[in-house]
Amino acid sequence: MTYGVTGMLRQWFHLKGWRKSIISIPYIWLVAFFLVPFIIVIGMSLGVRTSTSPPIGFAAEWPYVTLENYGRLFGDSLYVRAYLISIYNAAIATALCLLLGYPMALCIARSNRSWRNILLMLIILPFWTSFLLRVYAWMGLMGSNSWFNKDLTAFVNLFLPASQAFKFIPMMNTNFAVVLVLVYSYLPFMILPLYANLENLDGTLNEAAMDLGSRPYQVFKDITLPLSMPGVIAGGLLVFIPASGELIIPTLVGSAADPMIGRVISDEFSAARNWPMASAVAVALLVMLVLPMMVYSYFEARAQAGQDGKP
Amino acid sequence: MNRRPLFLMSCLCFGFAFLYVPILSMMFFSFNKSRLATVWGGFSFQWYGKLFANDQIIKATVLSLKIALTSATFATIIGTMAGIALARFRVFRGRTLFTGLVTAPLIMPEVITGISSLMLFIMMAEWIGWPGSRGFTTITIAHITFSMTYVTTIVQSRLSSMDVSIEEAAMDLGSKPWQVLTDVTLPIIFPAILSGWLLAFTISLDDVVITSFTTGPGNTTLPILIWSKVRLGVTPDINALATVIVMVVAVGVALAGYILHRSEKRREKDIQMAIAANT
């Protein structure tokens, strides 16, 4: 068998450098279908809109490219507003995910082994079901005549005088709905890295601090929380980055008057057919996402170097 | 000392209620007799009957499965190659760019990936006349590109936590590097490759945004079909479809978990027997 097809393959790889093909196949693929498209987007963002198909071209005389689209980006309050709303929604959702996800992750990490796997499974299970359907599930709950909205309205009305009582709570197509569904959809992304971090913490440190007379909240504040910061940052990035570029959630439950930036890109591209503008908005969004990550990894590398330098 | 104080327990319970109540409510209302999706009007199976009689849904499901199977398989092959290259080949030309290319799709917002892939396909059609129309091939290429990097991440982290001395031992015993890879490394990291394939499969099966940009007329995947219906509002037939999907996924995940658990136990037993035989 070894001298059959597999043998020939082995021979070929051995002679022609299988090592090279292992590197070059994924390399060529990613350059062709990821890097080149992205360069096309950058190029398009410097072009002008035309009435041809595809609706894009370049200026007729030197320097052929224009920064007009980027000028509009900062000049038109629609775009600035959309960026700000995206950052705001993503930041609030990240903070809420942390507030709810941290105690959940801590509780799972402190459960005994057999419980831990079941609880983790229950966290991951919604992640395997369709993202779209999870957003849809909230559309059913938030509608003005759903049981959830009715119960919530009754609850809120308990605290209000009868004259100001709500008939229903207007939840659909608001920024509140966007943040709520963002938290719902991205909560597992916060819990999993936090759990991975908290599970590996040395429990004896906590016991030592308790033995030395620390109160539980002091132990948490002085030991558990500082040691879990890598998990907090990893979870925060995993929630914040996809949340700020989200398209499905703002389209289904968000308000059309205050769109998030993902929806603006999609609308510019498909509805307005202004490809250069959509490209410019996309490039700016990416810069906005990548810059804080680069600053973070720069400081982390410096801190690492500083620690290694110590005797 | 109580390691799980009341506060943590109640947060966990609240969190699980938050995660599961919307899904359970959606499933409950799929048995609603009324056309109104959120007002209870009696028990009925009618929406399930309509679901299975709907050709469009069956066709879309078949297309989605075809795309997911193809793209997950290619993504696993190419992604595993990239993972091996990053974890085992320390130095090669263009490594920095390669590392960047592998991580970038993970943080790229899907809407940008979608737009850039569409622009690529349109430009290619202008310049070299291919692809003539968008559908199965273009969707599959786009799915491979963004799901392979997940495979790479999984394989790479498995390889870097793996004991290199096993590979070195095989080398010392005279194996060629390629033999070490096929006979030692790949069998050891096989579970990681398998979970990479599963992840790529579900990502592809679930994708809306990238598919909506790279698809053409007449090529509707299941998520795109749901997306176009959901944008019009909540309807009981979508609830029924969602219930079927959630049940299939839950059974699948439980089954996969059971099989993994059993094979792990068997391996532990094998190792113990091997140790016992040697002493």
mmCIF file with all atom_site columns, C-alpha atoms in Angstrom, chain A residues 41-168:
data_model
loop_
_atom_site.group_PDB
_atom_site.id
_atom_site.type_symbol
_atom_site.label_atom_id
_atom_site.label_alt_id
_atom_site.label_comp_id
_atom_site.label_asym_id
_atom_site.label_entity_id
_atom_site.label_seq_id
_atom_site.pdbx_PDB_ins_code
_atom_site.Cartn_x
_atom_site.Cartn_y
_atom_site.Cartn_z
_atom_site.occupancy
_atom_site.B_iso_or_equiv
_atom_site.pdbx_formal_charge
_atom_site.auth_seq_id
_atom_site.auth_comp_id
_atom_site.auth_asym_id
_atom_site.auth_atom_id
_atom_site.pdbx_PDB_model_num
ATOM 1   C CA . VAL A 1 41  ? -11.598 48.157 -0.850  1.00 0.00 ? 41  VAL A CA 1
ATOM 2   C CA . ILE A 1 42  ? -8.860  50.641 0.054   1.00 0.00 ? 42  ILE A CA 1
ATOM 3   C CA . GLY A 1 43  ? -8.466  51.486 -3.635  1.00 0.00 ? 43  GLY A CA 1
ATOM 4   C CA . MET A 1 44  ? -12.207 51.957 -4.078  1.00 0.00 ? 44  MET A CA 1
ATOM 5   C CA . SER A 1 45  ? -12.382 54.274 -1.091  1.00 0.00 ? 45  SER A CA 1
ATOM 6   C CA . LEU A 1 46  ? -10.138 56.631 -3.098  1.00 0.00 ? 46  LEU A CA 1
ATOM 7   C CA . GLY A 1 47  ? -12.336 56.447 -6.188  1.00 0.00 ? 47  GLY A CA 1
ATOM 8   C CA . VAL A 1 48  ? -15.465 58.256 -7.306  1.00 0.00 ? 48  VAL A CA 1
ATOM 9   C CA . ARG A 1 49  ? -18.992 57.061 -7.831  1.00 0.00 ? 49  ARG A CA 1
ATOM 10  C CA . THR A 1 50  ? -20.061 56.591 -11.435 1.00 0.00 ? 50  THR A CA 1
ATOM 11  C CA . SER A 1 51  ? -23.274 55.534 -13.143 1.00 0.00 ? 51  SER A CA 1
ATOM 12  C CA . THR A 1 52  ? -21.576 52.586 -14.851 1.00 0.00 ? 52  THR A CA 1
ATOM 13  C CA . SER A 1 53  ? -21.755 48.990 -13.661 1.00 0.00 ? 53  SER A CA 1
ATOM 14  C CA . PRO A 1 54  ? -19.928 48.366 -11.319 1.00 0.00 ? 54  PRO A CA 1
ATOM 15  C CA . PRO A 1 55  ? -20.685 51.891 -10.085 1.00 0.00 ? 55  PRO A CA 1
ATOM 16  C CA . ILE A 1 56  ? -17.114 52.963 -9.523  1.00 0.00 ? 56  ILE A CA 1
ATOM 17  C CA . GLY A 1 57  ? -14.299 54.711 -11.324 1.00 0.00 ? 57  GLY A CA 1
ATOM 18  C CA . PHE A 1 58  ? -11.313 56.940 -10.806 1.00 0.00 ? 58  PHE A CA 1
ATOM 19  C CA . ALA A 1 59  ? -10.802 60.634 -11.412 1.00 0.00 ? 59  ALA A CA 1
ATOM 20  C CA . ALA A 1 60  ? -9.798  61.426 -15.008 1.00 0.00 ? 60  ALA A CA 1
ATOM 21  C CA . GLU A 1 61  ? -6.661  63.473 -14.323 1.00 0.00 ? 61  GLU A CA 1
ATOM 22  C CA . TRP A 1 62  ? -3.648  63.243 -12.026 1.00 0.00 ? 62  TRP A CA 1
ATOM 23  C CA . PRO A 1 63  ? -3.483  62.176 -9.171  1.00 0.00 ? 63  PRO A CA 1
ATOM 24  C CA . TYR A 1 64  ? -6.517  60.016 -10.164 1.00 0.00 ? 64  TYR A CA 1
ATOM 25  C CA . VAL A 1 65  ? -7.356  59.342 -6.545  1.00 0.00 ? 65  VAL A CA 1
ATOM 26  C CA . THR A 1 66  ? -9.411  61.539 -4.257  1.00 0.00 ? 66  THR A CA 1
ATOM 27  C CA . LEU A 1 67  ? -9.820  61.890 -0.517  1.00 0.00 ? 67  LEU A CA 1
ATOM 28  C CA . GLU A 1 68  ? -13.293 63.322 -1.049  1.00 0.00 ? 68  GLU A CA 1
ATOM 29  C CA . ASN A 1 69  ? -14.988 60.280 0.554   1.00 0.00 ? 69  ASN A CA 1
ATOM 30  C CA . TYR A 1 70  ? -12.917 60.598 3.698   1.00 0.00 ? 70  TYR A CA 1
ATOM 31  C CA . GLY A 1 71  ? -13.698 64.309 3.769   1.00 0.00 ? 71  GLY A CA 1
ATOM 32  C CA . ARG A 1 72  ? -17.406 63.517 3.717   1.00 0.00 ? 72  ARG A CA 1
ATOM 33  C CA . LEU A 1 73  ? -16.857 60.974 6.472   1.00 0.00 ? 73  LEU A CA 1
ATOM 34  C CA . PHE A 1 74  ? -15.805 63.668 8.905   1.00 0.00 ? 74  PHE A CA 1
ATOM 35  C CA . GLY A 1 75  ? -17.964 66.424 7.438   1.00 0.00 ? 75  GLY A CA 1
ATOM 36  C CA . ASP A 1 76  ? -21.309 64.618 7.418   1.00 0.00 ? 76  ASP A CA 1
ATOM 37  C CA . SER A 1 77  ? -22.795 64.266 10.889  1.00 0.00 ? 77  SER A CA 1
ATOM 38  C CA . LEU A 1 78  ? -24.586 61.037 9.802   1.00 0.00 ? 78  LEU A CA 1
ATOM 39  C CA . TYR A 1 79  ? -21.289 59.141 9.727   1.00 0.00 ? 79  TYR A CA 1
ATOM 40  C CA . VAL A 1 80  ? -19.749 60.680 12.851  1.00 0.00 ? 80  VAL A CA 1
ATOM 41  C CA . ARG A 1 81  ? -22.973 59.967 14.707  1.00 0.00 ? 81  ARG A CA 1
ATOM 42  C CA . ALA A 1 82  ? -23.063 56.360 13.499  1.00 0.00 ? 82  ALA A CA 1
ATOM 43  C CA . TYR A 1 83  ? -19.474 55.791 14.655  1.00 0.00 ? 83  TYR A CA 1
ATOM 44  C CA . LEU A 1 84  ? -20.246 57.287 18.061  1.00 0.00 ? 84  LEU A CA 1
ATOM 45  C CA . ILE A 1 85  ? -23.433 55.233 18.451  1.00 0.00 ? 85  ILE A CA 1
ATOM 46  C CA . SER A 1 86  ? -21.544 52.066 17.495  1.00 0.00 ? 86  SER A CA 1
ATOM 47  C CA . ILE A 1 87  ? -18.784 52.692 20.035  1.00 0.00 ? 87  ILE A CA 1
ATOM 48  C CA . TYR A 1 88  ? -21.344 53.644 22.684  1.00 0.00 ? 88  TYR A CA 1
ATOM 49  C CA . ASN A 1 89  ? -23.537 50.572 22.130  1.00 0.00 ? 89  ASN A CA 1
ATOM 50  C CA . ALA A 1 90  ? -20.557 48.213 21.957  1.00 0.00 ? 90  ALA A CA 1
ATOM 51  C CA . ALA A 1 91  ? -18.975 49.719 25.094  1.00 0.00 ? 91  ALA A CA 1
ATOM 52  C CA . ILE A 1 92  ? -22.187 49.495 27.149  1.00 0.00 ? 92  ILE A CA 1
ATOM 53  C CA . ALA A 1 93  ? -22.779 45.933 25.932  1.00 0.00 ? 93  ALA A CA 1
ATOM 54  C CA . THR A 1 94  ? -19.196 44.966 26.839  1.00 0.00 ? 94  THR A CA 1
ATOM 55  C CA . ALA A 1 95  ? -19.564 46.462 30.324  1.00 0.00 ? 95  ALA A CA 1
ATOM 56  C CA . LEU A 1 96  ? -22.877 44.656 30.907  1.00 0.00 ? 96  LEU A CA 1
ATOM 57  C CA . CYS A 1 97  ? -21.438 41.385 29.603  1.00 0.00 ? 97  CYS A CA 1
ATOM 58  C CA . LEU A 1 98  ? -18.587 41.780 32.085  1.00 0.00 ? 98  LEU A CA 1
ATOM 59  C CA . LEU A 1 99  ? -20.924 42.589 34.984  1.00 0.00 ? 99  LEU A CA 1
ATOM 60  C CA . LEU A 1 100 ? -23.085 39.537 34.311  1.00 0.00 ? 100 LEU A CA 1
ATOM 61  C CA . GLY A 1 101 ? -20.407 37.246 32.870  1.00 0.00 ? 101 GLY A CA 1
ATOM 62  C CA . TYR A 1 102 ? -17.775 37.662 35.584  1.00 0.00 ? 102 TYR A CA 1
ATOM 63  C CA . PRO A 1 103 ? -19.839 36.256 38.472  1.00 0.00 ? 103 PRO A CA 1
ATOM 64  C CA . MET A 1 104 ? -21.130 33.504 36.178  1.00 0.00 ? 104 MET A CA 1
ATOM 65  C CA . ALA A 1 105 ? -17.597 32.516 35.139  1.00 0.00 ? 105 ALA A CA 1
ATOM 66  C CA . LEU A 1 106 ? -16.410 32.682 38.771  1.00 0.00 ? 106 LEU A CA 1
ATOM 67  C CA . CYS A 1 107 ? -19.292 30.520 39.937  1.00 0.00 ? 107 CYS A CA 1
ATOM 68  C CA . ILE A 1 108 ? -18.618 27.917 37.235  1.00 0.00 ? 108 ILE A CA 1
ATOM 69  C CA . ALA A 1 109 ? -14.877 27.932 37.965  1.00 0.00 ? 109 ALA A CA 1
ATOM 70  C CA . ARG A 1 110 ? -15.599 27.237 41.643  1.00 0.00 ? 110 ARG A CA 1
ATOM 71  C CA . SER A 1 111 ? -18.048 24.401 40.990  1.00 0.00 ? 111 SER A CA 1
ATOM 72  C CA . ASN A 1 112 ? -16.860 20.837 41.271  1.00 0.00 ? 112 ASN A CA 1
ATOM 73  C CA . ARG A 1 113 ? -15.588 19.061 38.180  1.00 0.00 ? 113 ARG A CA 1
ATOM 74  C CA . SER A 1 114 ? -18.674 17.236 37.000  1.00 0.00 ? 114 SER A CA 1
ATOM 75  C CA . TRP A 1 115 ? -20.925 20.276 37.441  1.00 0.00 ? 115 TRP A CA 1
ATOM 76  C CA . ARG A 1 116 ? -18.399 22.456 35.659  1.00 0.00 ? 116 ARG A CA 1
ATOM 77  C CA . ASN A 1 117 ? -18.641 20.558 32.368  1.00 0.00 ? 117 ASN A CA 1
ATOM 78  C CA . ILE A 1 118 ? -22.431 20.616 32.386  1.00 0.00 ? 118 ILE A CA 1
ATOM 79  C CA . LEU A 1 119 ? -22.561 24.342 33.157  1.00 0.00 ? 119 LEU A CA 1
ATOM 80  C CA . LEU A 1 120 ? -19.980 25.106 30.458  1.00 0.00 ? 120 LEU A CA 1
ATOM 81  C CA . MET A 1 121 ? -21.968 23.037 27.986  1.00 0.00 ? 121 MET A CA 1
ATOM 82  C CA . LEU A 1 122 ? -25.047 25.106 28.841  1.00 0.00 ? 122 LEU A CA 1
ATOM 83  C CA . ILE A 1 123 ? -23.081 28.315 28.158  1.00 0.00 ? 123 ILE A CA 1
ATOM 84  C CA . ILE A 1 124 ? -21.793 27.046 24.808  1.00 0.00 ? 124 ILE A CA 1
ATOM 85  C CA . LEU A 1 125 ? -25.038 25.449 23.601  1.00 0.00 ? 125 LEU A CA 1
ATOM 86  C CA . PRO A 1 126 ? -26.773 28.709 22.554  1.00 0.00 ? 126 PRO A CA 1
ATOM 87  C CA . PHE A 1 127 ? -23.577 29.617 20.698  1.00 0.00 ? 127 PHE A CA 1
ATOM 88  C CA . TRP A 1 128 ? -23.988 26.559 18.464  1.00 0.00 ? 128 TRP A CA 1
ATOM 89  C CA . THR A 1 129 ? -27.559 27.442 17.573  1.00 0.00 ? 129 THR A CA 1
ATOM 90  C CA . SER A 1 130 ? -28.086 30.015 14.884  1.00 0.00 ? 130 SER A CA 1
ATOM 91  C CA . PHE A 1 131 ? -27.059 33.596 15.719  1.00 0.00 ? 131 PHE A CA 1
ATOM 92  C CA . LEU A 1 132 ? -29.893 34.888 13.560  1.00 0.00 ? 132 LEU A CA 1
ATOM 93  C CA . LEU A 1 133 ? -32.482 32.818 15.409  1.00 0.00 ? 133 LEU A CA 1
ATOM 94  C CA . ARG A 1 134 ? -31.253 34.059 18.786  1.00 0.00 ? 134 ARG A CA 1
ATOM 95  C CA . VAL A 1 135 ? -31.805 37.638 17.628  1.00 0.00 ? 135 VAL A CA 1
ATOM 96  C CA . TYR A 1 136 ? -35.186 36.571 16.277  1.00 0.00 ? 136 TYR A CA 1
ATOM 97  C CA . ALA A 1 137 ? -36.112 35.078 19.655  1.00 0.00 ? 137 ALA A CA 1
ATOM 98  C CA . TRP A 1 138 ? -35.767 38.535 21.188  1.00 0.00 ? 138 TRP A CA 1
ATOM 99  C CA . MET A 1 139 ? -37.898 40.083 18.450  1.00 0.00 ? 139 MET A CA 1
ATOM 100 C CA . GLY A 1 140 ? -40.665 37.801 19.696  1.00 0.00 ? 140 GLY A CA 1
ATOM 101 C CA . LEU A 1 141 ? -40.145 38.877 23.305  1.00 0.00 ? 141 LEU A CA 1
ATOM 102 C CA . MET A 1 142 ? -39.839 42.609 22.734  1.00 0.00 ? 142 MET A CA 1
ATOM 103 C CA . GLY A 1 143 ? -42.881 43.151 20.497  1.00 0.00 ? 143 GLY A CA 1
ATOM 104 C CA . SER A 1 144 ? -45.565 45.357 22.009  1.00 0.00 ? 144 SER A CA 1
ATOM 105 C CA . ASN A 1 145 ? -48.115 42.542 22.572  1.00 0.00 ? 145 ASN A CA 1
ATOM 106 C CA . SER A 1 146 ? -45.768 39.778 23.748  1.00 0.00 ? 146 SER A CA 1
ATOM 107 C CA . TRP A 1 147 ? -46.097 38.250 27.230  1.00 0.00 ? 147 TRP A CA 1
ATOM 108 C CA . PHE A 1 148 ? -42.654 39.579 28.163  1.00 0.00 ? 148 PHE A CA 1
ATOM 109 C CA . ASN A 1 149 ? -43.501 43.142 27.234  1.00 0.00 ? 149 ASN A CA 1
ATOM 110 C CA . LYS A 1 150 ? -46.859 42.904 29.055  1.00 0.00 ? 150 LYS A CA 1
ATOM 111 C CA . ASP A 1 151 ? -45.274 41.549 32.237  1.00 0.00 ? 151 ASP A CA 1
ATOM 112 C CA . LEU A 1 152 ? -42.492 44.120 32.106  1.00 0.00 ? 152 LEU A CA 1
ATOM 113 C CA . THR A 1 153 ? -45.034 46.908 31.558  1.00 0.00 ? 153 THR A CA 1
ATOM 114 C CA . ALA A 1 154 ? -47.080 45.732 34.537  1.00 0.00 ? 154 ALA A CA 1
ATOM 115 C CA . PHE A 1 155 ? -43.929 45.622 36.642  1.00 0.00 ? 155 PHE A CA 1
ATOM 116 C CA . VAL A 1 156 ? -42.788 49.106 35.622  1.00 0.00 ? 156 VAL A CA 1
ATOM 117 C CA . ASN A 1 157 ? -46.302 50.494 36.160  1.00 0.00 ? 157 ASN A CA 1
ATOM 118 C CA . LEU A 1 158 ? -46.158 49.387 39.804  1.00 0.00 ? 158 LEU A CA 1
ATOM 119 C CA . PHE A 1 159 ? -43.685 52.210 40.379  1.00 0.00 ? 159 PHE A CA 1
ATOM 120 C CA . LEU A 1 160 ? -45.513 54.836 38.349  1.00 0.00 ? 160 LEU A CA 1
ATOM 121 C CA . PRO A 1 161 ? -48.611 56.882 39.146  1.00 0.00 ? 161 PRO A CA 1
ATOM 122 C CA . ALA A 1 162 ? -51.654 55.695 37.173  1.00 0.00 ? 162 ALA A CA 1
ATOM 123 C CA . SER A 1 163 ? -51.626 58.832 35.038  1.00 0.00 ? 163 SER A CA 1
ATOM 124 C CA . GLN A 1 164 ? -48.159 58.033 33.684  1.00 0.00 ? 164 GLN A CA 1
ATOM 125 C CA . ALA A 1 165 ? -48.666 54.281 33.311  1.00 0.00 ? 165 ALA A CA 1
ATOM 126 C CA . PHE A 1 166 ? -47.384 52.688 30.096  1.00 0.00 ? 166 PHE A CA 1
ATOM 127 C CA . LYS A 1 167 ? -49.648 50.764 27.732  1.00 0.00 ? 167 LYS A CA 1
ATOM 128 C CA . PHE A 1 168 ? -46.577 48.859 26.604  1.00 0.00 ? 168 PHE A CA 1
#
